[in-house]
């Protein structure tokens, strides 16, 4: 897809078991863009190594092999079309996954290769705000070790009076785990709480950050429910939930009472950043 020169090229991959993920393909056979819509599933690439994009109502359109400009056109956040053919009764496009393309050194030399993002999680997760400065390396390193521990599901809470410092730490961790092929991001400020169910269907390692968890109680419960279902029914890939808040007071006690995920936690679950205000009696009780 054509983008302004100042816009960084983003690369996507499929990370859920959903059978029909909507995609759009934009080709430029001439002066006008050709936009094609369809659906795709990650399972379609298990044997062939290529995604199969299914096109709706194939009988009402020309065969895809006749579309000029389609071979080599971009599929939004998923890869590049490598071929276009027709099968009896349906029409589909064969799409080379972006991770396959980026493993090719010649291809990487011609483009900007950033981290692969989860396409399905885009409506609910982002990288978080750009930090004015980097966090302490030791803090990011400690949370990285937590992410890479062998347990499947784990939650941690980062508290501190400085909102920016908490967010810098979270973004640093998101970027690091994205580079390690995790699906990682911060729950967007305008995320639809009902759309968070997508995290249940992920099959790759995942890090989800919820900022100001103390003020987003309904969304927090929906997220915890989705992660609990994912832990029970999903693959054994690790899932990490990082909560950010100014303190671990009354809201934290409430959350731990409401969700089984937060009831039996290790003693190091709450990370208090240096410079935080001294703990209140409520805070100390919440951490027990």
Short mmCIF file of N, CA and C in Angstrom, two decimals, residues 1 5 87 110-111 116 119 123 134 149 183 217 225 236 266:
data_model
loop_
_atom_site.label_atom_id
_atom_site.label_comp_id
_atom_site.label_asym_id
_atom_site.label_seq_id
_atom_site.Cartn_x
_atom_site.Cartn_y
_atom_site.Cartn_z
N UNK A 1 0.84 -1.19 0.00
CA UNK A 1 0.00 0.00 0.00
C UNK A 1 0.87 1.24 0.00
N UNK A 5 5.90 9.45 2.48
CA UNK A 5 7.30 9.15 2.76
C UNK A 5 7.64 9.18 4.24
N UNK A 87 -9.92 -21.07 -8.41
CA UNK A 87 -10.26 -22.46 -8.23
C UNK A 87 -11.73 -22.65 -8.53
N UNK A 110 16.12 -3.97 0.58
CA UNK A 110 15.39 -3.01 -0.23
C UNK A 110 14.28 -2.30 0.53
N UNK A 111 14.11 -2.62 1.80
CA UNK A 111 12.99 -2.03 2.53
C UNK A 111 13.39 -1.79 3.98
N UNK A 116 7.34 -7.23 13.48
CA UNK A 116 6.07 -7.73 12.98
C UNK A 116 4.98 -7.47 14.03
N UNK A 119 -1.81 -8.36 13.40
CA UNK A 119 -2.84 -7.64 12.64
C UNK A 119 -4.18 -7.63 13.36
N UNK A 123 -6.92 -3.26 16.48
CA UNK A 123 -8.01 -2.42 16.99
C UNK A 123 -7.96 -2.14 18.49
N UNK A 134 14.52 7.15 28.04
CA UNK A 134 14.44 5.71 28.26
C UNK A 134 14.35 5.40 29.76
N UNK A 149 9.68 -16.17 31.80
CA UNK A 149 9.56 -17.27 32.76
C UNK A 149 8.69 -18.38 32.16
N UNK A 183 3.44 -10.92 20.44
CA UNK A 183 2.39 -9.95 20.16
C UNK A 183 2.29 -9.08 21.41
N UNK A 217 -12.09 -0.09 35.36
CA UNK A 217 -12.48 -1.34 36.03
C UNK A 217 -13.26 -2.28 35.12
N UNK A 225 -11.10 -11.71 32.04
CA UNK A 225 -11.93 -12.84 31.61
C UNK A 225 -11.40 -13.43 30.30
N UNK A 236 -0.06 -23.49 24.74
CA UNK A 236 0.77 -23.20 25.91
C UNK A 236 1.74 -22.05 25.72
N UNK A 266 2.46 -14.16 43.57
CA UNK A 266 3.73 -14.16 44.32
C UNK A 266 3.99 -12.80 44.96
#
